[in-house]
XYZ file of C-alpha atoms in Angstrom:
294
model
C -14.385 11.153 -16.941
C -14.139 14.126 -19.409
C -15.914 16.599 -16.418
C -12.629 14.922 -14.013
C -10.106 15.630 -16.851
C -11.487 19.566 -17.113
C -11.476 20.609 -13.338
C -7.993 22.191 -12.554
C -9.119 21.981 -8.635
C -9.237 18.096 -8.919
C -5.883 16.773 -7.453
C -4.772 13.568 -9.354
C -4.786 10.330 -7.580
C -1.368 9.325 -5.926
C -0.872 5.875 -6.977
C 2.026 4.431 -4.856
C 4.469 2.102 -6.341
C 5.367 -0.609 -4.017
C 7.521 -3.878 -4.527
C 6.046 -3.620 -8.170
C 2.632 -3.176 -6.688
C 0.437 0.132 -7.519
C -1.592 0.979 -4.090
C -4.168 3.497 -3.562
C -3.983 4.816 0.109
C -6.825 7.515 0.201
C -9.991 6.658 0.572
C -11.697 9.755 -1.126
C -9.700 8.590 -4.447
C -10.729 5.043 -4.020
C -14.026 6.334 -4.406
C -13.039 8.374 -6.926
C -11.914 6.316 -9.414
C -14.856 3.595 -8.676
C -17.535 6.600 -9.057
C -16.342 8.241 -12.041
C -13.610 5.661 -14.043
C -15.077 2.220 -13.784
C -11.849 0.885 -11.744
C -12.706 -0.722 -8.615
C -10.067 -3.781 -8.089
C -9.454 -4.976 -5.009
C -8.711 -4.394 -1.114
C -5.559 -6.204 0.491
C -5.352 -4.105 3.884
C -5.336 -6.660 7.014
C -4.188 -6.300 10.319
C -1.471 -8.778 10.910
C -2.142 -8.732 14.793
C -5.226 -10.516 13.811
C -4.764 -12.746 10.700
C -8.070 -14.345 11.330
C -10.253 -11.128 10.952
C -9.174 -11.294 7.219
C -12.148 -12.028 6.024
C -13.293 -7.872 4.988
C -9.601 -6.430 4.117
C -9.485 -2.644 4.231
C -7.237 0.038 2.783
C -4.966 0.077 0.708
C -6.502 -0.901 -2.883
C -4.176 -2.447 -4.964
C -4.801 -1.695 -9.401
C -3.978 -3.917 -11.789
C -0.822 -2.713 -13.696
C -3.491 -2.205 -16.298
C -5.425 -0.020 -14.138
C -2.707 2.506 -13.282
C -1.511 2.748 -16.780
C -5.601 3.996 -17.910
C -5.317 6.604 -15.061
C -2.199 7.596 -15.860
C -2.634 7.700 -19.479
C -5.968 9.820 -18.695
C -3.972 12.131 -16.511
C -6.507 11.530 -13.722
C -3.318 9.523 -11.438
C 0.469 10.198 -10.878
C 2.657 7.483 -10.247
C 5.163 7.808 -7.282
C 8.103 5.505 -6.256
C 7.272 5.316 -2.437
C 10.853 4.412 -1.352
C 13.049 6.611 -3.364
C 10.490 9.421 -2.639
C 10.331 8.998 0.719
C 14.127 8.449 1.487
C 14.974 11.965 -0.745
C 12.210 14.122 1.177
C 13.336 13.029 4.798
C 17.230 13.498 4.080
C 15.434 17.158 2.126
C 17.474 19.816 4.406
C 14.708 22.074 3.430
C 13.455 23.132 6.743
C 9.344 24.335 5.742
C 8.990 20.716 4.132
C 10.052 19.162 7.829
C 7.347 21.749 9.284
C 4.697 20.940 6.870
C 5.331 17.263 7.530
C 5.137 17.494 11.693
C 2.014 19.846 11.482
C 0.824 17.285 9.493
C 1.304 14.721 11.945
C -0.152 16.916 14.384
C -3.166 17.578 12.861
C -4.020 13.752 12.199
C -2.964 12.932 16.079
C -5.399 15.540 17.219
C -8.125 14.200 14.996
C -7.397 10.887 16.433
C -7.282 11.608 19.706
C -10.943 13.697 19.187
C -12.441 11.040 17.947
C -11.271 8.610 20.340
C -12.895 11.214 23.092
C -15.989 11.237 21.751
C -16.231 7.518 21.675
C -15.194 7.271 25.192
C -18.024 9.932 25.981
C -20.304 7.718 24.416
C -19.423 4.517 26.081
C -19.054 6.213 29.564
C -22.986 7.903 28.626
C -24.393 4.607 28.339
C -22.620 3.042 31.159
C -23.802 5.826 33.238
C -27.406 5.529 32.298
C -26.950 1.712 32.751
C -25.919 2.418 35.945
C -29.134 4.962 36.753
C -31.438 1.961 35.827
C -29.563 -0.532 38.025
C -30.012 1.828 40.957
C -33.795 2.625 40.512
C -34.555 -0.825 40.434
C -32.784 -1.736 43.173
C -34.568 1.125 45.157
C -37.931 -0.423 44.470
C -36.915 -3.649 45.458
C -37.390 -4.058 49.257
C -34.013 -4.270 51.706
C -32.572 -7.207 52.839
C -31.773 -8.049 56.080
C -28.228 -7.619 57.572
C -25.565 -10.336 56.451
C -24.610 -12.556 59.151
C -20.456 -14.033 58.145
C -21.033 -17.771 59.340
C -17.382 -18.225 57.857
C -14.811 -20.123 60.119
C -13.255 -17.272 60.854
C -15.366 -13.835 61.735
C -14.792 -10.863 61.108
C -16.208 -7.655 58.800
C -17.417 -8.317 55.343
C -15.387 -7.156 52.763
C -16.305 -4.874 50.562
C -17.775 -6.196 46.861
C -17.485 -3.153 45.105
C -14.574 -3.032 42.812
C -12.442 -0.014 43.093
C -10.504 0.929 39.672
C -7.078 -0.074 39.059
C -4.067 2.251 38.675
C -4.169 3.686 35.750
C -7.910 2.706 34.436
C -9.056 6.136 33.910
C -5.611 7.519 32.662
C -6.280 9.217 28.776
C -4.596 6.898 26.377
C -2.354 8.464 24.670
C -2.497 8.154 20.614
C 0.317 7.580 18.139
C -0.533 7.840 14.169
C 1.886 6.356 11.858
C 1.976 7.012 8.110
C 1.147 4.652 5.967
C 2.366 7.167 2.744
C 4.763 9.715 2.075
C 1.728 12.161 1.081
C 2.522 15.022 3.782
C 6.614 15.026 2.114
C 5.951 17.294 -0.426
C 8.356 18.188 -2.910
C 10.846 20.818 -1.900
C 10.844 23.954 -4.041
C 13.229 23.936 -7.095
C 13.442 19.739 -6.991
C 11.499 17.714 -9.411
C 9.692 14.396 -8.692
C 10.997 11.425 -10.232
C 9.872 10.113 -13.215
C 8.410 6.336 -12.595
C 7.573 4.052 -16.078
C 3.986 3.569 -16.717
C 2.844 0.344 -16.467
C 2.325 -1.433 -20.173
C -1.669 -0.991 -20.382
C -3.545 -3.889 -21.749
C -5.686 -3.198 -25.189
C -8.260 -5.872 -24.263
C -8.859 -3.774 -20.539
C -8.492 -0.680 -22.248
C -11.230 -1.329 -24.890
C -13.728 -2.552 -22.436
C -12.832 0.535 -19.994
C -13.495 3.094 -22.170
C -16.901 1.237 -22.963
C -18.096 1.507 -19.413
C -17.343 -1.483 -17.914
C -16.377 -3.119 -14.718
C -12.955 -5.238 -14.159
C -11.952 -7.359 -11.452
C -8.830 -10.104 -11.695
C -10.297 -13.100 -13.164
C -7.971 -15.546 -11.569
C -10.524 -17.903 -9.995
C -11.604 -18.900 -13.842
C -8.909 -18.718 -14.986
C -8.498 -15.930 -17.327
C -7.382 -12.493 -16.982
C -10.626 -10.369 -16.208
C -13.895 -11.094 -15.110
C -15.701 -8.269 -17.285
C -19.463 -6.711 -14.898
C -22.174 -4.335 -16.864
C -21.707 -1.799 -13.987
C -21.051 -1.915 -10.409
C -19.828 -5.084 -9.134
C -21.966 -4.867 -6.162
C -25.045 -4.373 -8.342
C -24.322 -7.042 -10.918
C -22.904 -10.188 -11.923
C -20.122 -10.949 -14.453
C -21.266 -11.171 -17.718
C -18.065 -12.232 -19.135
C -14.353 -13.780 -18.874
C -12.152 -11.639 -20.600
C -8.436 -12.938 -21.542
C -6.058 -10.837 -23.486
C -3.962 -11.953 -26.585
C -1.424 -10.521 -29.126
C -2.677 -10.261 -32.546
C 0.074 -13.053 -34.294
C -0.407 -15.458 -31.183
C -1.113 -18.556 -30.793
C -4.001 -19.769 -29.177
C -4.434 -23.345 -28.258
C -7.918 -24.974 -29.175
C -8.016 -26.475 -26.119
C -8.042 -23.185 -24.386
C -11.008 -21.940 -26.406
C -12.787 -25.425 -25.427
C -11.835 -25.304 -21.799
C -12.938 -21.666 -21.386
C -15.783 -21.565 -23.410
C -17.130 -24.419 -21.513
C -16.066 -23.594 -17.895
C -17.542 -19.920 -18.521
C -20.711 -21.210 -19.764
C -20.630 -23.494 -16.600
C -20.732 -20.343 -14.555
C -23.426 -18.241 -16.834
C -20.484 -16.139 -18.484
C -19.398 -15.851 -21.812
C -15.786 -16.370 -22.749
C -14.145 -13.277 -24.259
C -10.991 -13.120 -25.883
C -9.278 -10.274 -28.432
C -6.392 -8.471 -28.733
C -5.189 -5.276 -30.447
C -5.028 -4.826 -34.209
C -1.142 -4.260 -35.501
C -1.200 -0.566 -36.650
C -0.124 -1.301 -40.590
C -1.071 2.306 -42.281
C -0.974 4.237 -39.137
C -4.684 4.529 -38.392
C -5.991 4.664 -34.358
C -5.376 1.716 -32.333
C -8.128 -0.487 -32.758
C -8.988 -3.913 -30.702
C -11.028 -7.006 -32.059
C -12.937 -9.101 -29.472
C -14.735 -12.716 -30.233
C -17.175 -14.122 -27.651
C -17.560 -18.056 -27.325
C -20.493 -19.493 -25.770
C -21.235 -23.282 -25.509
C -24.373 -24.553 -26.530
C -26.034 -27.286 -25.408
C -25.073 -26.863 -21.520
């Protein structure tokens, strides 16, 4: 993280703020921040054309408010209001932003559209070497005779071979839309607006910074499920639920967790952060319940 923090060259990530919601659009930062900061969260990109292909969600990735306050507060993401930002650059009378912007679009169209070529050179390659294997077998195959029509009513045979339709071999033409305001930059002599962090959590933070992995830990019912590394490498080791240092916790809470996590192989954490009495770092205290006899 420290080698991230040094380079000057390394753009931050752009976390978008959405309905309340911190996305990540970009792939490359996606990978990013699961590479070098332990963040990895979740994907909630669908197509809603096809609600039933839900089943692998894409981009964007969606942080934990958590999450986007440890970036933020590591200066490795900046936090931008999507709507506000958007609205201001496109009403921006600032003509080089507008040029930047459509040669932007440009750009991205042209990429689409050479990609999409190359695909269709592909497909058309195979079909025509599909087609070069049909015809040399049917070459050593010997001729039938003539076809006789004994339909009711005479006449020539129609041809079988399909002819293309109007407009079959017409180039599609490509639209990109934006899912971001990333090409809008910020006109000269404006500055952006300032967003509020998101509170971070001292729990999340203190396992973070110890190098490991969080996902939401709805499905047992606490706040994190807490990995060794790489969620694709490993399993949970823990259930991690935050508290404040004077609260409450119910005994039947400790009971149910510790039991339902040692159900599922997992160990039931739960801590909070220390109340700063004589001004000394923050520090955060975390207890680990196991059941025996399960």
């Amino acid at each position: 993280m420290a080698a991230a923090l040094e380079d000057p060259s390394v753009p931050p990530v752009r976390i978008s703020k959405i309905a309340d919601r911190y996305l990540v659009f970009d792939a490359e930062d996606v990978a990013t921040i699961r590479r070098s900061h332990n963040i990895c969260s979740i994907l909630v990109g669908t197509t809603p054309q096809n609600p039933t292909q839900n089943v692998f969600l894409s981009l964007p990735l969606e942080l934990l408010p958590e999450e986007a306050s440890v970036l933020i507060e590591n200066k490795v993401g900046r936090l931008v209001e999507e709507a506000s930002h958007h609205l201001s650059s496109l009403r921006s009378p600032d003509k080089a932003t507008r040029q930047a912007y459509i040669a932007l679009l440009k750009e991205r169209r042209s990429k689409a559209q050479k990609l999409l070529a190359e695909d269709q050179a592909k497909k058309a390659a195979t079909e025509q070497t599909r087609r070069n294997k049909g015809a040399k077998s049917a070459a050593a195959q010997p001729k039938p005779g003539p076809e006789v029509d004994d339909s009711l009513f005479g006449g020539a045979v129609p041809d079988k071979s399909s002819k293309p339709r109007d407009g079959v071999n017409a180039k599609p033409s490509v639209a990109v839309t934006p899912t971001t305001s990333e090409g809008l930059l910020v006109p000269l002599g404006e500055v952006e607006e300032t967003v509020p962090q998101p509170l971070a959590g001292p729990l999340h933070q203190h396992l973070q910074s110890r190098g490991y992995f969080m996902t939401p830990g709805l499905r047992f019912g606490a706040d994190y499920s807490v990995y060794p590394g790489d969620p694709l490498r490993y399993h949970a080791h823990f259930l991690a639920t935050n508290y404040d240092w004077d609260e409450k916790i119910p005994m039947l809470d400790i009971v149910g967790s510790g039991r339902l996590g040692t159900s599922v192989k997992k160990g039931f954490l739960f801590g909070g952060e220390v109340p700063d009495v004589n001004g000394d770092a923050k520090q955060v205290r975390a207890f680990c319940v196991e059941w025996a006899g399960m």
